[in-house]
């Protein structure tokens, strides 16, 4: 029987939280640095790898067009099927994709037609305040596509009234 | 009494970290939801607008519009302006064959454009005519070199980016139909944004879209 005088008083076991706290602090700092507080909810289309670029311009809300190797999507609706990034030859020959033109014309009429300012027939400057044209397309296209397919989408968009584009890239 | 003092000291050395841990466990998931692990950006561009009364050729004598034809085996640069004569414009152009590895000579392209920019600093517009099979990644790499350049300023440790030709207008070359023997072919027919082989020719029947001032397109 051990003596009562010889027994040491044991402390309750405690978890060592200091290393865990160190780790959490590092993670917290890393996440704070990479926190993206842009309010524009941009979602990259699945199955698409944008090209890398040194561009620094940031996003603005606009009409989204995605060009993957399997199709062209306007606001996430697939309007044109592509075969390995290639459209039917007759579309290239016409340099227009009617399905894309029609959909973009609808979008233009819904969102931007009210901002149009009539230009006088004599070519003079229109009267009144001319608002900044917001009819902009954000084009996210796969890096392996060829220019012919991208230009097909651009020329279709131009036919619908969109002639300014933002090409989505991944910053180097 | 001594034991009591020692216990007090030990308790003071071990702060209660549980509330801090709770805070971390709340903050980390919240930040994880908003974290971006790769950063996206955009390149502002436009296509030519077909309008009757406008042209891309700058109206002021201090500006030139550069035309860049990207062909499979070379790049060709020509210049357009309403005020410069053909010899001056021809001197601004260049033909840049692909390098031995089959890649485009982007350094030479940037150097040529920088020379034009130095001579005519107000120039901003570049009309690009890529060939049909040009890969999108290659096109973006070309635009990276035409849009801005790195300039070493006195007193700065690192070179800073400066706009070169930030307004990019895309066009497409359409093969010109063969001239009919009885009729005289009109120049530019069948060409969307014909740059022409001569440096002084008007480039596009249309005006480049002005940028919205929000990005690199309009510094």
CSV table of C-alpha atoms in Angstrom, one decimal:
chain,number,residue,atom,x,y,z
A,1,UNK,CA,0.0,0.0,0.0
A,2,UNK,CA,1.6,3.2,-1.1
A,3,UNK,CA,2.1,5.8,1.5
A,4,UNK,CA,-0.1,8.8,1.3
A,5,UNK,CA,2.9,11.0,1.8
A,6,UNK,CA,4.7,9.6,-1.3
A,7,UNK,CA,1.8,10.0,-3.7
A,8,UNK,CA,2.2,12.9,-6.1
A,9,UNK,CA,-0.8,14.9,-6.9
A,10,UNK,CA,-1.6,14.3,-10.7
A,11,UNK,CA,-2.8,17.2,-12.8
A,12,UNK,CA,-5.7,16.7,-15.1
A,13,UNK,CA,-4.5,15.9,-18.7
A,14,UNK,CA,-4.8,18.9,-21.0
A,15,UNK,CA,-4.8,19.1,-24.8
A,16,UNK,CA,-1.9,21.1,-26.2
A,17,UNK,CA,-3.7,23.7,-28.3
A,18,UNK,CA,-0.8,26.0,-29.0
A,19,UNK,CA,0.5,24.2,-32.2
A,20,UNK,CA,-3.1,23.8,-33.4
A,21,UNK,CA,-3.6,27.5,-32.9
A,22,UNK,CA,-0.4,28.3,-34.8
A,23,UNK,CA,-1.6,26.3,-37.7
A,24,UNK,CA,-5.0,27.9,-37.8
A,25,UNK,CA,-3.4,31.3,-37.7
A,26,UNK,CA,-1.3,30.5,-40.8
A,27,UNK,CA,-4.4,29.2,-42.6
A,28,UNK,CA,-6.4,32.3,-41.6
A,29,UNK,CA,-3.8,34.6,-43.0
A,30,UNK,CA,-3.5,32.7,-46.2
A,31,UNK,CA,-7.3,32.7,-46.6
A,32,UNK,CA,-7.5,36.4,-45.8
A,33,UNK,CA,-5.0,37.2,-48.5
A,34,UNK,CA,-6.8,35.1,-51.1
A,35,UNK,CA,-10.2,36.3,-50.1
A,36,UNK,CA,-12.0,37.6,-53.2
A,37,UNK,CA,-14.5,40.2,-52.3
A,38,UNK,CA,-15.7,41.1,-55.8
A,39,UNK,CA,-19.4,41.3,-55.9
A,40,UNK,CA,-19.8,39.9,-59.4
A,41,UNK,CA,-20.7,36.3,-59.3
A,42,UNK,CA,-18.7,34.9,-62.2
A,43,UNK,CA,-18.8,31.1,-62.8
A,44,UNK,CA,-16.4,29.5,-65.1
A,45,UNK,CA,-18.0,27.1,-67.5
A,46,UNK,CA,-17.3,23.4,-66.9
A,47,UNK,CA,-15.1,21.6,-69.4
A,48,UNK,CA,-13.3,24.8,-70.4
A,49,UNK,CA,-9.7,26.0,-69.8
A,50,UNK,CA,-9.2,29.7,-70.4
A,51,UNK,CA,-5.9,30.9,-71.7
A,52,UNK,CA,-3.3,32.4,-69.4
A,53,UNK,CA,-2.5,36.1,-69.8
A,54,UNK,CA,-0.9,39.0,-68.1
A,55,UNK,CA,-4.1,41.0,-68.3
A,56,UNK,CA,-5.2,42.7,-65.1
A,57,UNK,CA,-8.6,44.1,-66.0
A,58,UNK,CA,-11.4,43.1,-63.6
A,59,UNK,CA,-14.8,41.8,-64.4
A,60,UNK,CA,-17.9,43.8,-64.9
A,61,UNK,CA,-21.4,42.3,-65.1
A,62,UNK,CA,-22.2,41.5,-68.7
A,63,UNK,CA,-23.8,38.8,-70.9
A,64,UNK,CA,-22.0,35.6,-70.6
A,65,UNK,CA,-21.0,33.5,-73.6
A,66,UNK,CA,-19.0,30.3,-73.2
A,67,UNK,CA,-17.3,28.5,-76.0
A,68,UNK,CA,-16.2,25.0,-75.1
A,69,UNK,CA,-15.0,22.2,-77.4
A,70,UNK,CA,-18.5,20.8,-77.4
A,71,UNK,CA,-20.7,23.8,-77.8
A,72,UNK,CA,-21.5,27.5,-77.5
A,73,UNK,CA,-23.6,28.5,-74.5
A,74,UNK,CA,-25.3,31.9,-74.0
A,75,UNK,CA,-26.2,32.6,-70.4
A,76,UNK,CA,-25.6,28.8,-69.8
A,77,UNK,CA,-28.0,27.7,-72.5
A,78,UNK,CA,-26.3,25.6,-75.2
A,79,UNK,CA,-27.3,27.1,-78.6
A,80,UNK,CA,-24.8,25.6,-80.9
A,81,UNK,CA,-23.1,22.1,-80.8
A,82,UNK,CA,-19.5,21.9,-81.8
A,83,UNK,CA,-17.5,18.9,-82.7
A,84,UNK,CA,-14.1,19.1,-81.2
A,85,UNK,CA,-14.3,22.8,-81.2
A,86,UNK,CA,-15.5,23.0,-84.9
A,87,UNK,CA,-18.8,24.3,-86.1
A,88,UNK,CA,-20.5,23.1,-89.3
A,89,UNK,CA,-18.8,24.5,-92.4
A,90,UNK,CA,-21.9,26.3,-93.6
A,91,UNK,CA,-21.8,28.5,-90.5
A,92,UNK,CA,-18.2,29.4,-91.1
A,93,UNK,CA,-19.0,30.2,-94.7
A,94,UNK,CA,-21.8,32.5,-93.7
A,95,UNK,CA,-19.8,33.8,-90.7
A,96,UNK,CA,-23.0,33.7,-88.7
A,97,UNK,CA,-24.7,31.3,-86.3
A,98,UNK,CA,-28.4,32.1,-86.5
A,99,UNK,CA,-29.3,30.5,-83.2
A,100,UNK,CA,-26.7,32.7,-81.4
A,101,UNK,CA,-27.8,35.8,-83.3
A,102,UNK,CA,-31.5,35.2,-82.4
A,103,UNK,CA,-30.8,34.6,-78.7
A,104,UNK,CA,-28.5,37.6,-78.4
A,105,UNK,CA,-31.0,39.8,-80.2
A,106,UNK,CA,-33.5,38.8,-77.5
A,107,UNK,CA,-31.1,39.7,-74.8
A,108,UNK,CA,-30.2,42.9,-76.4
A,109,UNK,CA,-33.9,43.9,-76.8
A,110,UNK,CA,-34.6,43.0,-73.1
A,111,UNK,CA,-31.6,44.8,-71.5
A,112,UNK,CA,-30.0,47.3,-73.8
A,113,UNK,CA,-32.4,48.5,-76.5
A,114,UNK,CA,-33.7,51.2,-74.2
A,115,UNK,CA,-30.3,52.8,-74.0
A,116,UNK,CA,-30.0,53.1,-77.8
A,117,UNK,CA,-29.7,56.7,-79.0
A,118,UNK,CA,-31.0,57.4,-82.5
A,119,UNK,CA,-28.3,58.9,-84.7
A,120,UNK,CA,-29.5,61.6,-87.1
A,121,UNK,CA,-29.5,60.6,-90.8
A,122,UNK,CA,-27.1,63.4,-91.6
A,123,UNK,CA,-24.4,61.8,-89.4
A,124,UNK,CA,-24.3,64.6,-86.9
A,125,UNK,CA,-23.9,63.8,-83.2
A,126,UNK,CA,-27.1,62.8,-81.4
A,127,UNK,CA,-28.7,65.3,-79.1
A,128,UNK,CA,-28.9,64.8,-75.3
A,129,UNK,CA,-26.8,62.8,-73.0
A,130,UNK,CA,-25.4,59.6,-74.6
A,131,UNK,CA,-25.1,57.0,-71.9
A,132,UNK,CA,-22.2,54.6,-71.9
A,133,UNK,CA,-23.0,51.5,-73.9
A,134,UNK,CA,-23.1,48.5,-71.7
A,135,UNK,CA,-23.9,46.0,-74.4
A,136,UNK,CA,-20.8,43.9,-73.6
A,137,UNK,CA,-20.2,40.2,-74.0
A,138,UNK,CA,-18.0,38.3,-71.6
A,139,UNK,CA,-16.5,35.5,-73.7
A,140,UNK,CA,-15.0,32.5,-72.0
A,141,UNK,CA,-13.4,30.3,-74.5
A,142,UNK,CA,-11.2,27.2,-74.3
A,143,UNK,CA,-7.5,27.9,-75.0
A,144,UNK,CA,-7.3,25.2,-77.6
A,145,UNK,CA,-10.0,26.6,-79.9
A,146,UNK,CA,-9.1,28.2,-83.1
A,147,UNK,CA,-9.8,31.8,-84.0
A,148,UNK,CA,-12.3,30.8,-86.7
A,149,UNK,CA,-14.7,29.5,-84.1
A,150,UNK,CA,-14.3,32.5,-81.8
A,151,UNK,CA,-14.8,34.9,-84.6
A,152,UNK,CA,-17.9,33.1,-85.6
A,153,UNK,CA,-19.4,33.9,-82.2
A,154,UNK,CA,-18.1,37.5,-82.3
A,155,UNK,CA,-19.6,38.1,-85.7
A,156,UNK,CA,-22.9,36.6,-84.6
A,157,UNK,CA,-22.8,38.8,-81.6
A,158,UNK,CA,-22.1,41.9,-83.7
A,159,UNK,CA,-25.1,41.0,-85.9
A,160,UNK,CA,-27.2,41.1,-82.7
A,161,UNK,CA,-25.8,44.5,-81.6
A,162,UNK,CA,-22.9,43.4,-79.3
A,163,UNK,CA,-19.6,44.6,-80.6
A,164,UNK,CA,-17.6,44.9,-77.4
A,165,UNK,CA,-16.1,41.8,-75.7
A,166,UNK,CA,-14.2,40.9,-72.6
A,167,UNK,CA,-12.1,37.8,-73.2
A,168,UNK,CA,-11.8,35.8,-70.0
A,169,UNK,CA,-8.3,34.7,-69.1
A,170,UNK,CA,-6.5,33.3,-66.1
A,171,UNK,CA,-3.9,35.6,-64.7
A,172,UNK,CA,-0.4,34.4,-64.9
B,1,UNK,CA,0.7,28.7,1.2
B,2,UNK,CA,3.6,28.0,-1.2
B,3,UNK,CA,1.5,25.4,-3.1
B,4,UNK,CA,-1.2,27.9,-3.5
B,5,UNK,CA,1.2,30.5,-4.9
B,6,UNK,CA,2.6,27.9,-7.3
B,7,UNK,CA,-0.8,26.9,-8.5
B,8,UNK,CA,-1.7,30.5,-9.2
B,9,UNK,CA,1.4,31.0,-11.3
B,10,UNK,CA,0.8,27.9,-13.3
B,11,UNK,CA,-2.8,28.9,-14.1
B,12,UNK,CA,-1.6,32.3,-15.2
B,13,UNK,CA,0.8,30.7,-17.7
B,14,UNK,CA,-1.8,28.7,-19.5
B,15,UNK,CA,-4.5,30.9,-21.0
B,16,UNK,CA,-7.7,29.4,-22.1
B,17,UNK,CA,-7.4,29.0,-25.9
B,18,UNK,CA,-10.8,27.4,-26.5
B,19,UNK,CA,-12.6,30.7,-27.4
B,20,UNK,CA,-9.8,31.6,-29.8
B,21,UNK,CA,-10.2,28.1,-31.4
B,22,UNK,CA,-13.9,28.6,-31.7
B,23,UNK,CA,-13.3,31.9,-33.4
B,24,UNK,CA,-10.9,30.3,-35.9
B,25,UNK,CA,-13.3,27.4,-36.6
B,26,UNK,CA,-15.9,30.0,-37.5
B,27,UNK,CA,-13.6,32.3,-39.6
B,28,UNK,CA,-11.9,29.6,-41.6
B,29,UNK,CA,-15.0,28.0,-43.2
B,30,UNK,CA,-16.3,31.5,-44.0
B,31,UNK,CA,-13.1,32.6,-45.7
B,32,UNK,CA,-12.9,29.2,-47.5
B,33,UNK,CA,-16.2,30.0,-49.2
B,34,UNK,CA,-14.9,33.3,-50.5
B,35,UNK,CA,-11.4,32.3,-51.3
B,36,UNK,CA,-10.2,32.3,-54.9
B,37,UNK,CA,-7.4,30.0,-55.7
B,38,UNK,CA,-6.9,31.3,-59.2
B,39,UNK,CA,-7.5,34.8,-60.4
B,40,UNK,CA,-9.5,35.6,-63.5
B,41,UNK,CA,-9.2,38.7,-65.6
B,42,UNK,CA,-10.5,40.0,-68.9
B,43,UNK,CA,-9.0,41.5,-72.1
B,44,UNK,CA,-11.2,44.2,-73.5
B,45,UNK,CA,-11.6,43.9,-77.3
B,46,UNK,CA,-14.1,44.8,-80.0
B,47,UNK,CA,-14.9,44.1,-83.6
B,48,UNK,CA,-15.3,46.7,-86.3
B,49,UNK,CA,-18.6,48.4,-86.5
B,50,UNK,CA,-20.0,48.7,-90.0
B,51,UNK,CA,-21.1,52.3,-90.1
B,52,UNK,CA,-21.4,54.6,-93.1
B,53,UNK,CA,-19.8,57.7,-91.8
B,54,UNK,CA,-17.0,56.5,-89.6
B,55,UNK,CA,-13.5,55.0,-90.2
B,56,UNK,CA,-11.0,53.5,-87.9
B,57,UNK,CA,-8.2,55.7,-89.4
B,58,UNK,CA,-7.4,58.4,-86.8
B,59,UNK,CA,-8.3,61.9,-87.8
B,60,UNK,CA,-5.5,63.6,-85.9
B,61,UNK,CA,-2.0,63.8,-87.4
B,62,UNK,CA,-0.4,62.5,-84.3
B,63,UNK,CA,-2.1,59.1,-84.4
B,64,UNK,CA,-1.7,56.0,-86.5
B,65,UNK,CA,-3.7,52.8,-86.5
B,66,UNK,CA,-1.6,49.7,-86.7
B,67,UNK,CA,-2.8,46.6,-88.6
B,68,UNK,CA,-1.5,43.2,-87.5
B,69,UNK,CA,-1.9,40.3,-89.9
B,70,UNK,CA,-1.2,37.0,-88.2
B,71,UNK,CA,-0.4,34.5,-90.8
B,72,UNK,CA,0.7,30.9,-90.3
B,73,UNK,CA,4.3,31.6,-91.3
B,74,UNK,CA,4.7,35.3,-90.4
B,75,UNK,CA,3.2,38.4,-88.9
B,76,UNK,CA,2.8,41.6,-90.9
B,77,UNK,CA,2.5,45.0,-89.5
B,78,UNK,CA,1.2,48.0,-91.5
B,79,UNK,CA,0.2,51.4,-90.5
B,80,UNK,CA,-2.8,53.6,-91.4
B,81,UNK,CA,-3.2,57.4,-91.0
B,82,UNK,CA,-5.0,60.2,-92.8
B,83,UNK,CA,-2.2,62.6,-92.4
B,84,UNK,CA,1.0,60.7,-93.1
B,85,UNK,CA,2.3,60.0,-96.5
B,86,UNK,CA,2.8,56.4,-97.8
B,87,UNK,CA,6.6,56.4,-97.4
B,88,UNK,CA,6.3,57.4,-93.7
B,89,UNK,CA,3.7,54.7,-93.1
B,90,UNK,CA,5.6,52.1,-95.0
B,91,UNK,CA,8.6,52.8,-92.7
B,92,UNK,CA,6.4,52.0,-89.7
B,93,UNK,CA,5.5,48.5,-91.0
B,94,UNK,CA,7.4,45.3,-90.7
B,95,UNK,CA,7.3,41.7,-91.7
B,96,UNK,CA,8.2,39.2,-88.9
B,97,UNK,CA,8.7,35.6,-89.9
B,98,UNK,CA,8.2,32.9,-87.4
B,99,UNK,CA,11.2,31.7,-85.4
B,100,UNK,CA,13.0,28.5,-85.9
B,101,UNK,CA,10.8,26.7,-83.5
B,102,UNK,CA,7.7,27.7,-85.3
B,103,UNK,CA,6.7,30.3,-82.7
B,104,UNK,CA,5.9,33.9,-83.5
B,105,UNK,CA,8.6,36.5,-82.8
B,106,UNK,CA,6.7,38.4,-80.1
B,107,UNK,CA,9.8,40.3,-79.0
B,108,UNK,CA,10.3,41.8,-82.4
B,109,UNK,CA,6.6,42.6,-82.6
B,110,UNK,CA,6.7,44.4,-79.3
B,111,UNK,CA,9.8,46.3,-80.3
B,112,UNK,CA,8.2,47.4,-83.6
B,113,UNK,CA,5.1,48.6,-81.9
B,114,UNK,CA,7.1,50.4,-79.2
B,115,UNK,CA,9.0,52.2,-81.9
B,116,UNK,CA,5.7,53.4,-83.4
B,117,UNK,CA,4.3,54.3,-80.0
B,118,UNK,CA,7.4,56.4,-79.3
B,119,UNK,CA,7.0,58.2,-82.6
B,120,UNK,CA,3.3,58.7,-82.2
B,121,UNK,CA,2.4,58.5,-78.5
B,122,UNK,CA,-1.3,59.1,-78.9
B,123,UNK,CA,-1.7,56.0,-81.0
B,124,UNK,CA,-3.8,53.3,-79.3
B,125,UNK,CA,-5.6,51.2,-81.9
B,126,UNK,CA,-4.4,47.9,-83.2
B,127,UNK,CA,-6.5,46.0,-85.8
B,128,UNK,CA,-5.8,42.3,-85.6
B,129,UNK,CA,-6.4,40.0,-88.5
B,130,UNK,CA,-5.6,36.5,-87.3
B,131,UNK,CA,-5.7,33.5,-89.6
B,132,UNK,CA,-8.4,31.0,-89.2
B,133,UNK,CA,-6.4,28.3,-87.5
B,134,UNK,CA,-4.6,30.5,-84.9
B,135,UNK,CA,-5.0,28.9,-81.4
B,136,UNK,CA,-6.7,31.1,-78.9
B,137,UNK,CA,-3.9,30.8,-76.4
B,138,UNK,CA,-1.4,32.0,-79.0
B,139,UNK,CA,-3.7,34.9,-79.9
B,140,UNK,CA,-3.9,35.9,-76.2
B,141,UNK,CA,-0.1,35.8,-76.0
B,142,UNK,CA,0.2,38.1,-79.0
B,143,UNK,CA,-2.3,40.5,-77.4
B,144,UNK,CA,-0.3,40.5,-74.1
B,145,UNK,CA,2.6,41.9,-76.0
B,146,UNK,CA,0.7,44.4,-78.1
B,147,UNK,CA,-1.5,45.8,-75.3
B,148,UNK,CA,1.2,47.0,-73.0
B,149,UNK,CA,5.0,47.1,-72.4
B,150,UNK,CA,7.2,47.2,-69.4
B,151,UNK,CA,8.9,50.5,-68.8
B,152,UNK,CA,11.7,51.0,-66.3
B,153,UNK,CA,11.2,54.4,-64.6
B,154,UNK,CA,13.9,56.2,-62.7
B,155,UNK,CA,13.7,55.6,-59.0
B,156,UNK,CA,11.6,52.4,-59.3
B,157,UNK,CA,12.9,49.0,-58.5
B,158,UNK,CA,10.7,47.1,-61.0
B,159,UNK,CA,9.6,48.0,-64.5
B,160,UNK,CA,6.0,49.2,-64.7
B,161,UNK,CA,3.5,48.3,-67.3
B,162,UNK,CA,2.6,51.1,-69.7
B,163,UNK,CA,-0.2,51.0,-72.4
B,164,UNK,CA,1.2,50.3,-75.9
B,165,UNK,CA,-1.8,49.6,-78.2
B,166,UNK,CA,-4.5,48.8,-75.7
B,167,UNK,CA,-7.5,49.2,-78.1
B,168,UNK,CA,-7.7,45.9,-79.9
B,169,UNK,CA,-10.2,45.4,-82.8
B,170,UNK,CA,-10.7,42.0,-84.2
B,171,UNK,CA,-11.3,41.4,-87.9
B,172,UNK,CA,-11.2,38.6,-90.3
B,173,UNK,CA,-9.6,38.5,-93.7
B,174,UNK,CA,-12.0,37.2,-96.3
B,175,UNK,CA,-10.4,35.9,-99.6
B,176,UNK,CA,-10.9,38.4,-102.3
B,177,UNK,CA,-12.8,37.0,-105.2
B,178,UNK,CA,-10.8,36.7,-108.4
B,179,UNK,CA,-11.3,39.7,-110.7
B,180,UNK,CA,-13.6,39.2,-113.6
B,181,UNK,CA,-12.0,39.9,-116.9
B,182,UNK,CA,-14.6,42.3,-118.1
B,183,UNK,CA,-15.0,44.3,-115.0
B,184,UNK,CA,-12.5,46.3,-113.1
B,185,UNK,CA,-12.3,45.0,-109.6
B,186,UNK,CA,-13.0,47.6,-107.0
B,187,UNK,CA,-10.4,47.7,-104.2
B,188,UNK,CA,-11.5,46.2,-100.9
B,189,UNK,CA,-14.5,44.3,-102.3
B,190,UNK,CA,-15.2,41.1,-100.5
B,191,UNK,CA,-12.9,42.0,-97.7
B,192,UNK,CA,-14.1,42.6,-94.2
B,193,UNK,CA,-11.6,45.0,-92.8
B,194,UNK,CA,-9.1,44.8,-95.6
B,195,UNK,CA,-5.7,46.0,-94.4
B,196,UNK,CA,-4.2,46.0,-97.8
B,197,UNK,CA,-0.6,45.2,-98.6
B,198,UNK,CA,0.3,48.8,-98.9
B,199,UNK,CA,0.9,50.5,-95.6
B,200,UNK,CA,-1.1,53.6,-96.4
B,201,UNK,CA,-4.4,51.9,-97.3
B,202,UNK,CA,-7.4,52.4,-95.1
B,203,UNK,CA,-7.8,49.4,-93.0
B,204,UNK,CA,-11.4,48.8,-92.2
B,205,UNK,CA,-14.7,49.9,-93.5
B,206,UNK,CA,-15.9,50.6,-90.0
B,207,UNK,CA,-14.9,52.1,-86.7
B,208,UNK,CA,-13.4,50.3,-83.8
B,209,UNK,CA,-15.6,50.3,-80.8
B,210,UNK,CA,-14.6,52.7,-78.2
B,211,UNK,CA,-13.9,51.0,-74.9
B,212,UNK,CA,-15.9,51.7,-71.9
B,213,UNK,CA,-13.1,53.2,-70.0
B,214,UNK,CA,-13.1,50.4,-67.4
B,215,UNK,CA,-10.1,48.5,-68.3
B,216,UNK,CA,-7.0,48.2,-70.4
B,217,UNK,CA,-8.9,49.0,-73.5
B,218,UNK,CA,-9.1,52.7,-72.5
B,219,UNK,CA,-6.4,53.8,-70.2
